[in-house]
Amino acid sequence: MEELRAKYLDAIAQAADEAALEDVRIAAVGKKGEVALKMRELGKMSPEERQVSGPALNALKDEINSALAARKAALVDAALEERLSSEWLDVTLPARRRGQGSIHPVSQVTEEVTAIFADMGFAVAEGPRIDSDWYNFDALNIPGHHPARAEMDTFYMHRADGDNRPPHVLRTHTSPVQIRTMEKTGAPVRIICPGGVYRADYDQTHTPMFHQVEGLAVDKDISMANLKWTLEEFVKAFFNVDNVELRFRASHFPFTEPSAEVDLRCSWKDGQLRVGEGDDWMEILGSGMVHPKVLAAGGIDPAQWQGFAFGMGIDRIAMLKYGIPDLRSFFESDLRWLRHYGFAALDQPTLHGGLAR
Ligand code: DAH
């Protein structure tokens, strides 16, 4: 017994880490360890012998167990000590300068648009950026063969080999959120949906990811007049001008009937955009009365309800309002650019505080 004691206390003292210590524990006091085997031998002893050996073996087991516990605590302490000395932080160093970043124009303009439409009773809805081709196309009255699918330079998601279901897409516009929202809330509904969209295109005014805001108002008596008033109110507040003039130009979108592209009267004197004056017209969005098939796809009865919808490029109106010449610069993460065009974190757009700079 004395041999066992010396052997295991020594092994415990030598164990270099918790794993080695565990091995020693199993060999000594584990179910099939040496001490357990010795205890089994008690049965073969005479009662006198057993009276001496039994308590001695129990005492040995206790002694080994407490040595194990003590060594384990020491190893944990040593590991912590080691970490503390290798991972240290000089808290006396001066703090890093704060306020280096700023709010990106896309975020700022999204907030501005949201504030204006919220004031007119529009809630904000969201949908996924990866969507099924049903939500992105079919439900919006763009069937499989429709040229709009090709025109949109769609990014398709890869399906596993042998999976013949139609692929998901990176949404090419925010219009699928119209369908998702109608499904969820039914009519009446009044929402905007700002968010990122994707098309394979890249030049001064196109990037593969950009941002749109969708608008949708469905009720019993919504007309083009409501659309026109809503958009005029928006443009007045957004560009901070009272005398806006909008031109509704007949157009075509599969998801609206009739459809109109909306232009804004403006001038570009000295390369400076002035809204509401001059003889130029600038296209700012697409819109129309929601197509009956689109209402039906959203689970709304087109015999009872009607509505208007519009879709506008957030980055585009940000470029116009803040005089930013190249869309690609929005997504280059250049801090110097952001310092120039960014907004202070406390510069929260509110209608009462004023939206323009
Ligand atoms: N989804 C269209 C696009 O990305 C924009 C658009 C046009 C949205 C007319 C609408 C709409 O809701 O009525 O080009």
XYZ file of C-alpha atoms in Angstrom, residues 98-343:
246
model
C -13.369 58.376 -31.413
C -15.693 59.668 -34.094
C -13.570 58.636 -37.071
C -16.492 57.034 -38.853
C -19.636 58.674 -40.091
C -23.055 57.721 -41.428
C -22.996 56.579 -45.058
C -25.150 58.641 -47.471
C -27.204 55.531 -48.333
C -28.072 55.068 -44.653
C -28.789 58.761 -44.242
C -31.041 58.962 -47.302
C -32.844 55.757 -46.271
C -33.590 57.443 -42.948
C -34.748 60.598 -44.716
C -37.085 58.685 -47.034
C -38.425 56.685 -44.103
C -39.085 59.821 -42.045
C -41.014 61.446 -44.889
C -43.175 58.426 -45.687
C -43.720 57.566 -42.023
C -45.176 61.042 -41.638
C -47.684 60.144 -44.366
C -48.668 56.930 -42.593
C -46.456 54.402 -44.387
C -44.948 51.581 -42.323
C -41.586 50.011 -43.182
C -41.658 46.428 -44.510
C -38.731 44.164 -45.258
C -38.078 41.022 -47.262
C -35.147 38.690 -47.957
C -32.384 39.601 -50.402
C -32.241 36.022 -51.625
C -35.714 35.243 -52.899
C -37.464 32.654 -55.027
C -38.039 33.442 -58.688
C -41.760 33.266 -57.904
C -41.625 36.301 -55.586
C -39.106 38.172 -57.713
C -40.799 37.512 -61.074
C -43.916 35.329 -61.461
C -45.980 36.889 -58.677
C -45.205 40.288 -60.208
C -46.690 39.199 -63.527
C -43.299 38.512 -65.093
C -43.668 34.951 -66.447
C -40.755 32.724 -67.424
C -40.369 33.866 -71.018
C -40.781 37.579 -70.246
C -37.964 39.781 -71.593
C -37.827 41.671 -68.280
C -36.070 38.645 -66.805
C -33.211 38.983 -69.259
C -33.164 42.777 -69.040
C -32.624 42.688 -65.295
C -29.231 40.930 -65.501
C -30.303 38.614 -62.723
C -27.872 36.816 -60.429
C -29.097 33.237 -60.032
C -28.162 31.098 -57.038
C -26.542 27.735 -57.713
C -28.612 24.619 -57.012
C -27.004 21.294 -56.127
C -26.412 18.961 -59.074
C -29.568 17.041 -59.895
C -31.840 19.523 -58.103
C -34.145 20.665 -60.885
C -36.206 23.194 -58.977
C -35.947 26.753 -60.333
C -32.984 28.535 -58.763
C -33.358 31.284 -56.167
C -32.216 34.742 -57.225
C -30.596 37.728 -55.601
C -33.642 39.980 -55.749
C -33.382 42.361 -58.691
C -35.768 44.888 -57.135
C -37.704 45.541 -53.925
C -41.039 44.775 -55.639
C -41.234 41.173 -54.259
C -41.753 42.738 -50.836
C -45.113 44.006 -52.145
C -46.248 40.394 -52.500
C -44.805 39.247 -49.182
C -46.450 42.139 -47.359
C -49.866 41.645 -48.983
C -49.716 37.965 -48.068
C -48.898 38.843 -44.474
C -51.220 41.759 -43.772
C -53.921 41.675 -46.432
C -55.659 44.915 -47.427
C -55.707 47.779 -46.715
C -51.951 48.249 -46.630
C -49.590 51.199 -46.803
C -45.867 50.435 -46.722
C -42.475 51.367 -48.035
C -39.695 48.859 -48.369
C -36.116 50.149 -48.518
C -33.305 47.690 -49.135
C -30.475 46.268 -51.192
C -31.030 44.774 -54.652
C -28.698 43.110 -57.171
C -28.049 43.226 -60.906
C -24.986 42.266 -62.926
C -24.032 45.723 -64.142
C -21.094 48.048 -63.461
C -20.343 51.606 -64.629
C -20.518 55.173 -63.318
C -24.227 54.883 -62.514
C -24.557 51.104 -61.963
C -23.155 48.767 -59.323
C -23.965 45.060 -58.880
C -25.560 45.864 -55.509
C -27.583 49.000 -55.018
C -30.617 50.193 -53.061
C -34.238 50.815 -53.859
C -37.285 51.883 -51.964
C -40.619 50.391 -52.918
C -43.941 51.982 -52.063
C -47.329 50.296 -51.927
C -50.758 51.643 -50.941
C -53.823 49.430 -51.322
C -57.322 50.458 -50.304
C -60.858 50.627 -51.723
C -60.533 53.943 -53.508
C -56.858 54.556 -54.271
C -56.215 56.311 -57.584
C -53.391 57.839 -59.643
C -54.291 61.156 -57.983
C -53.232 59.743 -54.610
C -50.007 58.523 -56.180
C -49.265 61.923 -57.643
C -49.958 63.799 -54.408
C -47.886 61.359 -52.368
C -44.896 61.636 -54.687
C -45.125 65.436 -54.806
C -45.159 65.638 -51.026
C -42.184 63.321 -50.931
C -40.117 65.303 -53.434
C -40.910 68.620 -51.712
C -39.753 67.294 -48.362
C -36.764 65.385 -49.705
C -35.273 68.181 -51.827
C -36.526 70.881 -49.478
C -38.350 72.857 -52.201
C -41.950 74.052 -52.343
C -42.480 74.463 -56.066
C -41.871 71.002 -57.435
C -43.287 69.909 -60.735
C -43.628 66.255 -61.636
C -44.253 64.837 -65.098
C -45.967 61.495 -65.424
C -44.783 59.823 -68.607
C -46.705 56.781 -69.867
C -44.545 53.692 -69.570
C -44.779 49.973 -69.092
C -44.089 47.681 -66.146
C -45.530 44.164 -65.953
C -46.694 44.743 -62.368
C -48.646 47.970 -62.927
C -51.458 49.023 -65.249
C -51.401 51.841 -66.158
C -47.710 52.549 -65.587
C -45.861 55.824 -65.449
C -42.287 56.951 -65.154
C -42.016 60.107 -63.138
C -39.736 63.002 -64.080
C -38.805 66.003 -61.992
C -38.471 69.552 -63.403
C -34.957 70.778 -62.773
C -32.039 72.789 -64.071
C -28.380 71.876 -64.228
C -26.922 75.402 -64.319
C -23.140 75.307 -63.705
C -23.366 71.573 -63.062
C -25.537 72.307 -60.013
C -28.883 70.570 -59.757
C -31.793 72.865 -58.964
C -35.123 71.147 -58.401
C -38.376 72.865 -59.378
C -36.908 75.325 -61.891
C -35.400 75.251 -65.395
C -36.298 73.318 -68.515
C -34.762 69.915 -67.864
C -36.582 66.800 -66.733
C -34.949 64.101 -64.729
C -36.410 60.644 -64.293
C -36.601 59.645 -60.623
C -38.862 56.590 -60.385
C -41.247 54.070 -61.876
C -44.831 53.728 -60.698
C -48.395 52.855 -61.539
C -51.615 51.230 -60.403
C -50.970 47.741 -59.079
C -51.877 45.124 -61.708
C -54.905 42.976 -60.716
C -52.789 39.836 -61.167
C -50.269 41.194 -58.656
C -52.986 41.886 -56.081
C -54.317 38.366 -56.639
C -50.827 36.872 -56.253
C -50.636 38.672 -52.906
C -53.948 37.111 -51.863
C -55.974 40.315 -52.263
C -59.227 40.383 -54.258
C -58.716 42.795 -57.181
C -62.483 43.183 -57.565
C -62.596 44.882 -54.173
C -59.243 46.563 -53.769
C -56.911 48.694 -55.814
C -53.654 50.430 -55.153
C -50.630 52.303 -56.365
C -46.989 51.275 -56.243
C -43.676 52.884 -57.012
C -39.999 51.989 -57.000
C -37.142 54.451 -56.664
C -33.352 54.186 -56.520
C -32.073 55.307 -53.111
C -28.459 55.663 -54.249
C -29.606 57.636 -57.273
C -31.568 60.216 -55.262
C -28.664 60.384 -52.788
C -26.309 61.230 -55.678
C -28.694 63.927 -56.878
C -29.346 65.505 -53.506
C -25.787 65.513 -52.254
C -23.973 66.023 -55.578
C -22.074 62.729 -55.593
C -20.835 62.049 -59.145
C -19.945 58.339 -59.187
C -22.092 55.531 -57.784
C -19.139 53.139 -57.560
C -17.533 55.353 -54.901
C -20.452 54.508 -52.562
C -19.173 50.973 -52.125
C -15.401 51.391 -52.133
C -15.127 51.855 -48.343
C -12.724 54.769 -48.741
C -12.637 56.607 -45.409
C -11.609 59.879 -47.051
C -14.732 59.705 -49.240
C -16.882 58.930 -46.224
C -15.413 61.831 -44.265
C -16.359 64.117 -47.120
C -19.844 62.777 -47.906
C -20.773 61.100 -44.616
C -23.031 62.443 -41.880
